Short mmCIF file of C-alpha atoms in Angstrom, two decimals:
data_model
loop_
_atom_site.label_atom_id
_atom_site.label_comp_id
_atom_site.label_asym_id
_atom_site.label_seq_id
_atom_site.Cartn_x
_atom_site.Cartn_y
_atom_site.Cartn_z
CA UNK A 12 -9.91 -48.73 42.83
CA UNK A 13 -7.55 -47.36 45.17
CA UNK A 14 -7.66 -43.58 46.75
CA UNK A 15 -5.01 -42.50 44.56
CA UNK A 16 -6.23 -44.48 41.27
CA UNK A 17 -9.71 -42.78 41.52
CA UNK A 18 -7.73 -38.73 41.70
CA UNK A 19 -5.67 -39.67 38.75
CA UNK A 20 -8.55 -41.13 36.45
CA UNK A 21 -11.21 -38.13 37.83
CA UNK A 22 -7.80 -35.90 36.75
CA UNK A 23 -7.33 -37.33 33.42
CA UNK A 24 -11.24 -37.01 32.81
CA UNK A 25 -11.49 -33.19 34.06
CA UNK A 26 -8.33 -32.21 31.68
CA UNK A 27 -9.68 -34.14 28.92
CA UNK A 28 -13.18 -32.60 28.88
CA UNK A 29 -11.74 -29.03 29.30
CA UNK A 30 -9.70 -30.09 26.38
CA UNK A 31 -12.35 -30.95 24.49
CA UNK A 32 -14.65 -27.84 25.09
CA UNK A 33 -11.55 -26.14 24.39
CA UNK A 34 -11.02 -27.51 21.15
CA UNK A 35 -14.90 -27.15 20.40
CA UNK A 36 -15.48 -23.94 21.38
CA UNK A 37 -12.35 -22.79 19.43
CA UNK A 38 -13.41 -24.29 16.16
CA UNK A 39 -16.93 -23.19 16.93
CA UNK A 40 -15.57 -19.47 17.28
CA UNK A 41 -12.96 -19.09 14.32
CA UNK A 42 -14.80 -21.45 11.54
CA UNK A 43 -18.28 -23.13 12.35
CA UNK A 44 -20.14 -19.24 13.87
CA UNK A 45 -18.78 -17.56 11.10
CA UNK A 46 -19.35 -19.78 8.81
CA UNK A 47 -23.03 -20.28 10.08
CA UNK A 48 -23.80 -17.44 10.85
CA UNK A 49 -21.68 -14.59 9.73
CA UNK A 50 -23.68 -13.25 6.70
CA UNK A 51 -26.65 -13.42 8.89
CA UNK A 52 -25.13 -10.55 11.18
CA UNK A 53 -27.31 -7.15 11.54
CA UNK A 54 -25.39 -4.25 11.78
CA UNK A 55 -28.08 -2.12 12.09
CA UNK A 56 -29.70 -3.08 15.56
CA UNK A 57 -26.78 -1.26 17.33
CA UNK A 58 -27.95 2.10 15.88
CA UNK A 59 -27.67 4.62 12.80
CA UNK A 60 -24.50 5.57 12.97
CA UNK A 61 -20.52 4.05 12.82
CA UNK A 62 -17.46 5.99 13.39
CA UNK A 63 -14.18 4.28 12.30
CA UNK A 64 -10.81 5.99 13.55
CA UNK A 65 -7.97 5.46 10.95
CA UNK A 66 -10.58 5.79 7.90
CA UNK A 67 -8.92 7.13 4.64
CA UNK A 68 -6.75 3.85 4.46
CA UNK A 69 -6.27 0.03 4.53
CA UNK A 70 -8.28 -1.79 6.65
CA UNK A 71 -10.13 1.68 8.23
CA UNK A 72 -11.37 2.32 5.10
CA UNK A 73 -12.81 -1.26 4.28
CA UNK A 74 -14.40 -1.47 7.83
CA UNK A 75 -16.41 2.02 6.92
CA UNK A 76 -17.13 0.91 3.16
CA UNK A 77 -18.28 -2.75 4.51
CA UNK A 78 -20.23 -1.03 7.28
CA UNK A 79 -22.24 1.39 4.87
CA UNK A 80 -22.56 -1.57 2.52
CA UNK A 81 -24.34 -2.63 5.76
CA UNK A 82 -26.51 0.18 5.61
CA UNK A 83 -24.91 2.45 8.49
CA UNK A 84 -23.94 5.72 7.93
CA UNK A 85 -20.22 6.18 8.31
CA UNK A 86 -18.68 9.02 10.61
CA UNK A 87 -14.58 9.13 9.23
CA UNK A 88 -12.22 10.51 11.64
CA UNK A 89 -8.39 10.60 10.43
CA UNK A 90 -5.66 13.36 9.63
CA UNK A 91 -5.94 14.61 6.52
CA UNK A 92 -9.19 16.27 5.60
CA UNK A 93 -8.73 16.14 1.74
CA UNK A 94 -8.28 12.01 2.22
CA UNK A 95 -11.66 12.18 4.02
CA UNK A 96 -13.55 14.38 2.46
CA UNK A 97 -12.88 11.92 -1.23
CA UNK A 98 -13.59 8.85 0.51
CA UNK A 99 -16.95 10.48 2.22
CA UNK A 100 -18.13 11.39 -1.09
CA UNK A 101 -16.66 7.63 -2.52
CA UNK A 102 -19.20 6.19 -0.02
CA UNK A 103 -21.87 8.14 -0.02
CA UNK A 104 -22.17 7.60 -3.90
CA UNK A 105 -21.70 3.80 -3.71
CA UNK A 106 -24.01 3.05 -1.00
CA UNK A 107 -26.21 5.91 -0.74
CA UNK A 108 -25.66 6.55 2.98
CA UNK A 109 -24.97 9.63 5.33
CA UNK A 110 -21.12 10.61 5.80
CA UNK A 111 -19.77 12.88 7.83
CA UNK A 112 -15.97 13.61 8.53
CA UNK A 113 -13.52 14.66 11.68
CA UNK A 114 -9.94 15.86 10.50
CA UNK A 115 -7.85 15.28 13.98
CA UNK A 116 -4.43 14.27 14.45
CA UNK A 117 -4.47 11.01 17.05
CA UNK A 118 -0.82 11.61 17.79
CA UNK A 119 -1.79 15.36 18.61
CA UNK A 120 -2.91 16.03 22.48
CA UNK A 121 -6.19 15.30 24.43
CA UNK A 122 -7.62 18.63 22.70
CA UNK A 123 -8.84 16.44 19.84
CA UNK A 124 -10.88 14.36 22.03
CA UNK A 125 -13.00 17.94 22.81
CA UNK A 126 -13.23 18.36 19.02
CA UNK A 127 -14.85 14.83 18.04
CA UNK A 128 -17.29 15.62 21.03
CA UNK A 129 -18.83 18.39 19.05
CA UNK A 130 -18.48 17.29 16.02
CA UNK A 131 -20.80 13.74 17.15
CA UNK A 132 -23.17 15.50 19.08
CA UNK A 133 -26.53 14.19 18.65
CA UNK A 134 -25.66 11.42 16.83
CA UNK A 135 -26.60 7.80 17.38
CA UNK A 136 -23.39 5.81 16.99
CA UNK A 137 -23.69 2.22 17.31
CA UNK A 138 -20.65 1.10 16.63
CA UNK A 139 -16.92 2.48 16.93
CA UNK A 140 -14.16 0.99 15.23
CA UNK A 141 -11.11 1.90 16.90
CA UNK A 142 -8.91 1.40 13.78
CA UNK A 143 -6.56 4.33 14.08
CA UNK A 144 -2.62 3.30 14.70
CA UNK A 145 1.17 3.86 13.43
CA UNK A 146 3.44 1.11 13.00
CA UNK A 147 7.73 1.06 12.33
CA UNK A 148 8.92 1.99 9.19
CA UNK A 149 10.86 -1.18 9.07
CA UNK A 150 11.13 -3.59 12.10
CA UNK A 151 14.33 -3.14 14.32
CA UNK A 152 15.85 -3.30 17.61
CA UNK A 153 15.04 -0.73 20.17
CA UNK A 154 17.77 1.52 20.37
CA UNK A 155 18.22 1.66 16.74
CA UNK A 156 14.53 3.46 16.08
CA UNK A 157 15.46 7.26 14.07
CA UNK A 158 13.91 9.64 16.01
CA UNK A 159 13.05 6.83 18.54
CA UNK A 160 11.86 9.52 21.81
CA UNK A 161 9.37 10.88 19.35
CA UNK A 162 8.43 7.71 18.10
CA UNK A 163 7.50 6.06 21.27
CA UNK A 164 5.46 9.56 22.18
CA UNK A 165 3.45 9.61 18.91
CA UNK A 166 2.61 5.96 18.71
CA UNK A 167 1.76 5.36 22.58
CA UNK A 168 -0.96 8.50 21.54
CA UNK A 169 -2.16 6.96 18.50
CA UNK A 170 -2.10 2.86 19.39
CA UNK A 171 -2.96 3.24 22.95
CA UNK A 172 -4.48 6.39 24.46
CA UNK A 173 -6.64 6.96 21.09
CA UNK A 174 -8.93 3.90 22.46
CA UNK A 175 -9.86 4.58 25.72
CA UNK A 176 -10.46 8.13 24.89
CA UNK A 177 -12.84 7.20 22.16
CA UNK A 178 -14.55 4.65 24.35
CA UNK A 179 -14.67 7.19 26.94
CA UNK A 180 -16.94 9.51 24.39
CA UNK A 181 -19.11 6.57 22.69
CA UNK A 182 -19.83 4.05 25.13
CA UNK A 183 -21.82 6.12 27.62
CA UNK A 184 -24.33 6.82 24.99
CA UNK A 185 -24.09 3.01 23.80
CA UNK A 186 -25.07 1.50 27.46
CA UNK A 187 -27.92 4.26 27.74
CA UNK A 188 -29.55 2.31 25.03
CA UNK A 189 -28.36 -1.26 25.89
CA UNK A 190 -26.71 -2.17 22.87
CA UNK A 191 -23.77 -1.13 20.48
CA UNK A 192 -20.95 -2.65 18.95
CA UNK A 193 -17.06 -1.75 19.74
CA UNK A 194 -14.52 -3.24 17.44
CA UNK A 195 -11.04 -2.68 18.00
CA UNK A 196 -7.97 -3.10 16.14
CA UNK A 197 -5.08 -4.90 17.47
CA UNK A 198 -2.44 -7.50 16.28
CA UNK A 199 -1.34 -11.03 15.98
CA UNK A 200 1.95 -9.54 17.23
CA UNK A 201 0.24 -8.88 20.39
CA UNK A 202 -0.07 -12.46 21.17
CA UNK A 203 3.05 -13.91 19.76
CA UNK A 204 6.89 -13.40 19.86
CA UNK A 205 7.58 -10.20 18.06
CA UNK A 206 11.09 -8.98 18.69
CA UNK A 207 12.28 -5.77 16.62
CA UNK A 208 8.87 -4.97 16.78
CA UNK A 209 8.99 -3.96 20.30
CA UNK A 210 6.73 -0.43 21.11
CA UNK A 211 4.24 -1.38 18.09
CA UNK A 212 3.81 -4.92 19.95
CA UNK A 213 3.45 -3.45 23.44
CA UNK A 214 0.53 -1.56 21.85
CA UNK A 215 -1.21 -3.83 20.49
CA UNK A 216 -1.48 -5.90 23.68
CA UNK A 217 -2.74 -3.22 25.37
CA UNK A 218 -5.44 -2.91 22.52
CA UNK A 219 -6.28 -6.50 23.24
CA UNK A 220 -6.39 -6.62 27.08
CA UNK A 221 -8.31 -3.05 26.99
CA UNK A 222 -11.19 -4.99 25.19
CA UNK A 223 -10.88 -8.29 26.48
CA UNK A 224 -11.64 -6.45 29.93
CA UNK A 225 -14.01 -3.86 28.83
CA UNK A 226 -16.55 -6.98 27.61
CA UNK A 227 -16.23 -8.42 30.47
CA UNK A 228 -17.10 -4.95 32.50
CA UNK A 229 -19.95 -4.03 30.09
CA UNK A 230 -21.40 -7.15 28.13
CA UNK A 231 -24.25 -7.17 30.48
CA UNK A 232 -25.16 -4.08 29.56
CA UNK A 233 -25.99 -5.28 25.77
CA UNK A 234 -22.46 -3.75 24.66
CA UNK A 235 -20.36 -6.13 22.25
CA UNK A 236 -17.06 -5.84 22.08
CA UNK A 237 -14.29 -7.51 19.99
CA UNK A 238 -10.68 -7.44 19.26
CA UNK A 239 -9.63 -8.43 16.04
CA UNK A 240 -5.55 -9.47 15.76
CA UNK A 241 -4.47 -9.67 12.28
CA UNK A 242 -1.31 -11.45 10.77
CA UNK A 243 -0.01 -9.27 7.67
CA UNK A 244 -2.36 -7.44 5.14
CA UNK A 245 -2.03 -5.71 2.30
CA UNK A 246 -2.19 -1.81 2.97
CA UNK A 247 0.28 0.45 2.65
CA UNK A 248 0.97 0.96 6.53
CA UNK A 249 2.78 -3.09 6.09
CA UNK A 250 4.14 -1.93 2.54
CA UNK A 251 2.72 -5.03 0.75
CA UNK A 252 1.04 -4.03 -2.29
CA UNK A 253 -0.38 -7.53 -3.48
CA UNK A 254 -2.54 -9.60 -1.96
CA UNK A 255 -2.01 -12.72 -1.38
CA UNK A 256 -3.19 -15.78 0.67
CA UNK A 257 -1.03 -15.13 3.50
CA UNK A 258 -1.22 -11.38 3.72
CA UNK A 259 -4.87 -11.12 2.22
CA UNK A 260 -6.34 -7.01 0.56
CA UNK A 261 -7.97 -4.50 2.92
CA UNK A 262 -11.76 -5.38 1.93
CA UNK A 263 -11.15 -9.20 1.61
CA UNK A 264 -9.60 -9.23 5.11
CA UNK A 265 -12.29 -7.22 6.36
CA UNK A 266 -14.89 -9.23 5.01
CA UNK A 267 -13.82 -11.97 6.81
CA UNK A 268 -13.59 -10.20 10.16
CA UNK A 269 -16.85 -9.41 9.81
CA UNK A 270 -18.30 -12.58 9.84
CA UNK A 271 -17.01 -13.54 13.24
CA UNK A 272 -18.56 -10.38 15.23
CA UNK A 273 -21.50 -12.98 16.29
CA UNK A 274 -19.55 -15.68 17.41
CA UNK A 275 -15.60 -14.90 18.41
CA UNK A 276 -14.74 -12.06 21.16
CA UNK A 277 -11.29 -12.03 19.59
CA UNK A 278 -10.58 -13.17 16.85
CA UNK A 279 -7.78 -12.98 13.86
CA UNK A 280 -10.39 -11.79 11.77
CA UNK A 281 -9.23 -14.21 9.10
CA UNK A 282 -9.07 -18.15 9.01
CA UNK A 283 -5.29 -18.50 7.66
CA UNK A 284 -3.79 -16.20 10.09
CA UNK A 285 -5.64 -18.54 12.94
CA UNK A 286 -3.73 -21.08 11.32
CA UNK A 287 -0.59 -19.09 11.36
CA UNK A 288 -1.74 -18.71 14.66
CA UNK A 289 -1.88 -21.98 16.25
CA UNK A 290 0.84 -22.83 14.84
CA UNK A 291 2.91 -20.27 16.44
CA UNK A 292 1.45 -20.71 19.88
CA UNK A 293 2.12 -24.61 19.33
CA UNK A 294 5.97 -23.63 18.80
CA UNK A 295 5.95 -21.80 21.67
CA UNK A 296 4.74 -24.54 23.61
CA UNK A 297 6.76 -27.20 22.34
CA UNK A 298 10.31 -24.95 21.05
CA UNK A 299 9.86 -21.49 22.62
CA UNK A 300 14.15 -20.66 22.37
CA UNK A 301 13.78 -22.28 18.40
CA UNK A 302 10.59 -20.12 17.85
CA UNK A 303 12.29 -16.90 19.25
CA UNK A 304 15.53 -17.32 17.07
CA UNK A 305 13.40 -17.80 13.98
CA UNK A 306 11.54 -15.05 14.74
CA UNK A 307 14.47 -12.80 15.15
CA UNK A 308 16.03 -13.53 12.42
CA UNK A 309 12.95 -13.71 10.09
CA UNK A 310 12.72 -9.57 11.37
CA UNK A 311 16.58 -9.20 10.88
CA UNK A 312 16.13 -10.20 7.29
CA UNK A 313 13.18 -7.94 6.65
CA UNK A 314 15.54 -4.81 8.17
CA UNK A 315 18.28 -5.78 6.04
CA UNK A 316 16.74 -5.82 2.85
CA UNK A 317 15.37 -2.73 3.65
CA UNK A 318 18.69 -1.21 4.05
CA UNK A 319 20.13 -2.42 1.45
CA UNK A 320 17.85 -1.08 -1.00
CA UNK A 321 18.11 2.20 0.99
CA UNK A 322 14.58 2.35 1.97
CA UNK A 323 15.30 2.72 5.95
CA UNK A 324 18.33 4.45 7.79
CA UNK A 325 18.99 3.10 11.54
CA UNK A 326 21.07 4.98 13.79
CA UNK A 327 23.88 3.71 15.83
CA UNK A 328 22.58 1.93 18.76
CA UNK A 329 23.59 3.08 22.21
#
């Protein structure tokens, strides 16, 4: 076999192993850990307590009811005090656990941060589930947003700063011990084309990088850290108010995301939007300028109907 022959076979073989672990350890992550192992999954070796941002609502809410379920006691942090204080008492009852509640605004100033300080002293939170976010009213282009200065103010404080801050006030008590458990809340827009969804996109990817890079920086101290990047669920932040297999409830999506804490660093959370996922990265591969269009014009629809029905006003762009 010649010089060159011998490069392009030990080529072929390199790229076709990689492939193959690839391929393995993707399957192994999304369906054979969780499936294996998911239900197995203790909870409570990270510590007593878990605070999830966000927590009256949707998929907040169904983290901190599966969590107690779990047998942690549940520390709710979100805006309106009334919410929290009924869903505290909604847990407590059903799974005879601890609550405790933080009423803060997360697209308020850094002065909140101070408050959730005091209010967690001396408690031994294992896991945080940065949950919290805002999201359009309806999707649209850029210039078009109502209000859009505000907008992009409130929602950079609520989707991005509200994580760092509250790893900033968790984690140093979490690598003291040498184990706890940071779950955090991004999207499958974050990885995929996602035009007229442009600020709430941007977010999300910083969501994603933030803990890709954070495991990397603190897995060795015992700290676990996941992002999970949903396609659509049902909650009233998306407006869908039936499930469905596609765009699956609060507590059955969350189910499901719990089951791949053990195995996946990121993960969808829930085996048909990996589908929906691969097959959008695949497009994008193979048909990136046909996958964009689509996806334009798949938004464009959703704005118009919205419109129409008088549900969502734009203003003129500029």
């Amino acid at each position: 076999m010649s010089c060159c022959g011998f490069i392009s076979t030990f080529c072929v073989f390199v790229v076709s192993v990689q492939l193959i672990c690839g391929v393995f350890r993707f399957l192994y992550q999304q369906f054979i850990g969780p499936l294996l192992n998911g239900k197995s999954t203790d909870f409570k070796k990270y510590g007593q307590w878990a605070l999830v941002t966000g927590a009256t609502d949707g998929i907040g809410k169904e983290y901190a009811r599966s969590l107690a379920k779990r047998g942690l006691n549940i520390i709710l942090v979100s805006r309106t005090l009334s919410k929290l204080e009924t869903v505290a008492k909604e847990i407590s009852e059903a799974f005879n656990v601890e609550t405790a509640v933080i009423d803060v605004n997360f697209t308020s100033g850094p002065e909140i941060y101070d408050k959730i300080k005091e209010k967690i002293h001396g408690k031994e939170i294992g896991i945080l589930v940065n949950n919290v976010g805002m999201g359009y009213i309806t999707p649209d282009y850029f210039l078009s947003i109502p209000n859009r200065d505000q907008m992009i103010k409130d929602m950079i404080q609520c989707n991005v700063l509200s994580i760092p801050m509250m790893c900033s006030i968790i984690l140093p008590q979490m690598v003291e011990r040498k184990k706890g458990l940071v779950i955090t809340i991004s999207s499958l827009s974050a990885i995929i084309p996602a035009g007229c969804m442009t600020v709430y996109s941007a977010t999300k990817a910083f969501a994603h990088k933030f803990s890709e890079d954070l495991s990397m920086e603190y897995g060795k101290h015992g700290i676990k850290v996941q992002s999970i990047l949903p396609g659509p669920v049902a909650t009233n932040m998306t407006r869908l108010k039936k499930g469905s297999l596609m765009a699956p409830k609060a507590d059955k999506f969350v189910e499901s995301a719990l089951l791949t804490v053990d195995s996946a660093p990121y993960s969808t959370g829930y085996f048909p939007h990996v589908i929906f996922q691969v097959i959008t990265q695949f497009l994008s591969f193979l048909m990136p300028s046909y996958l964009t269009s689509l996806t334009l014009k798949t938004m464009e629809n959703v704005r118009n109907r919205s419109i129409k029905k008088g549900l969502y006003t734009p203003v003129a762009s500029q």
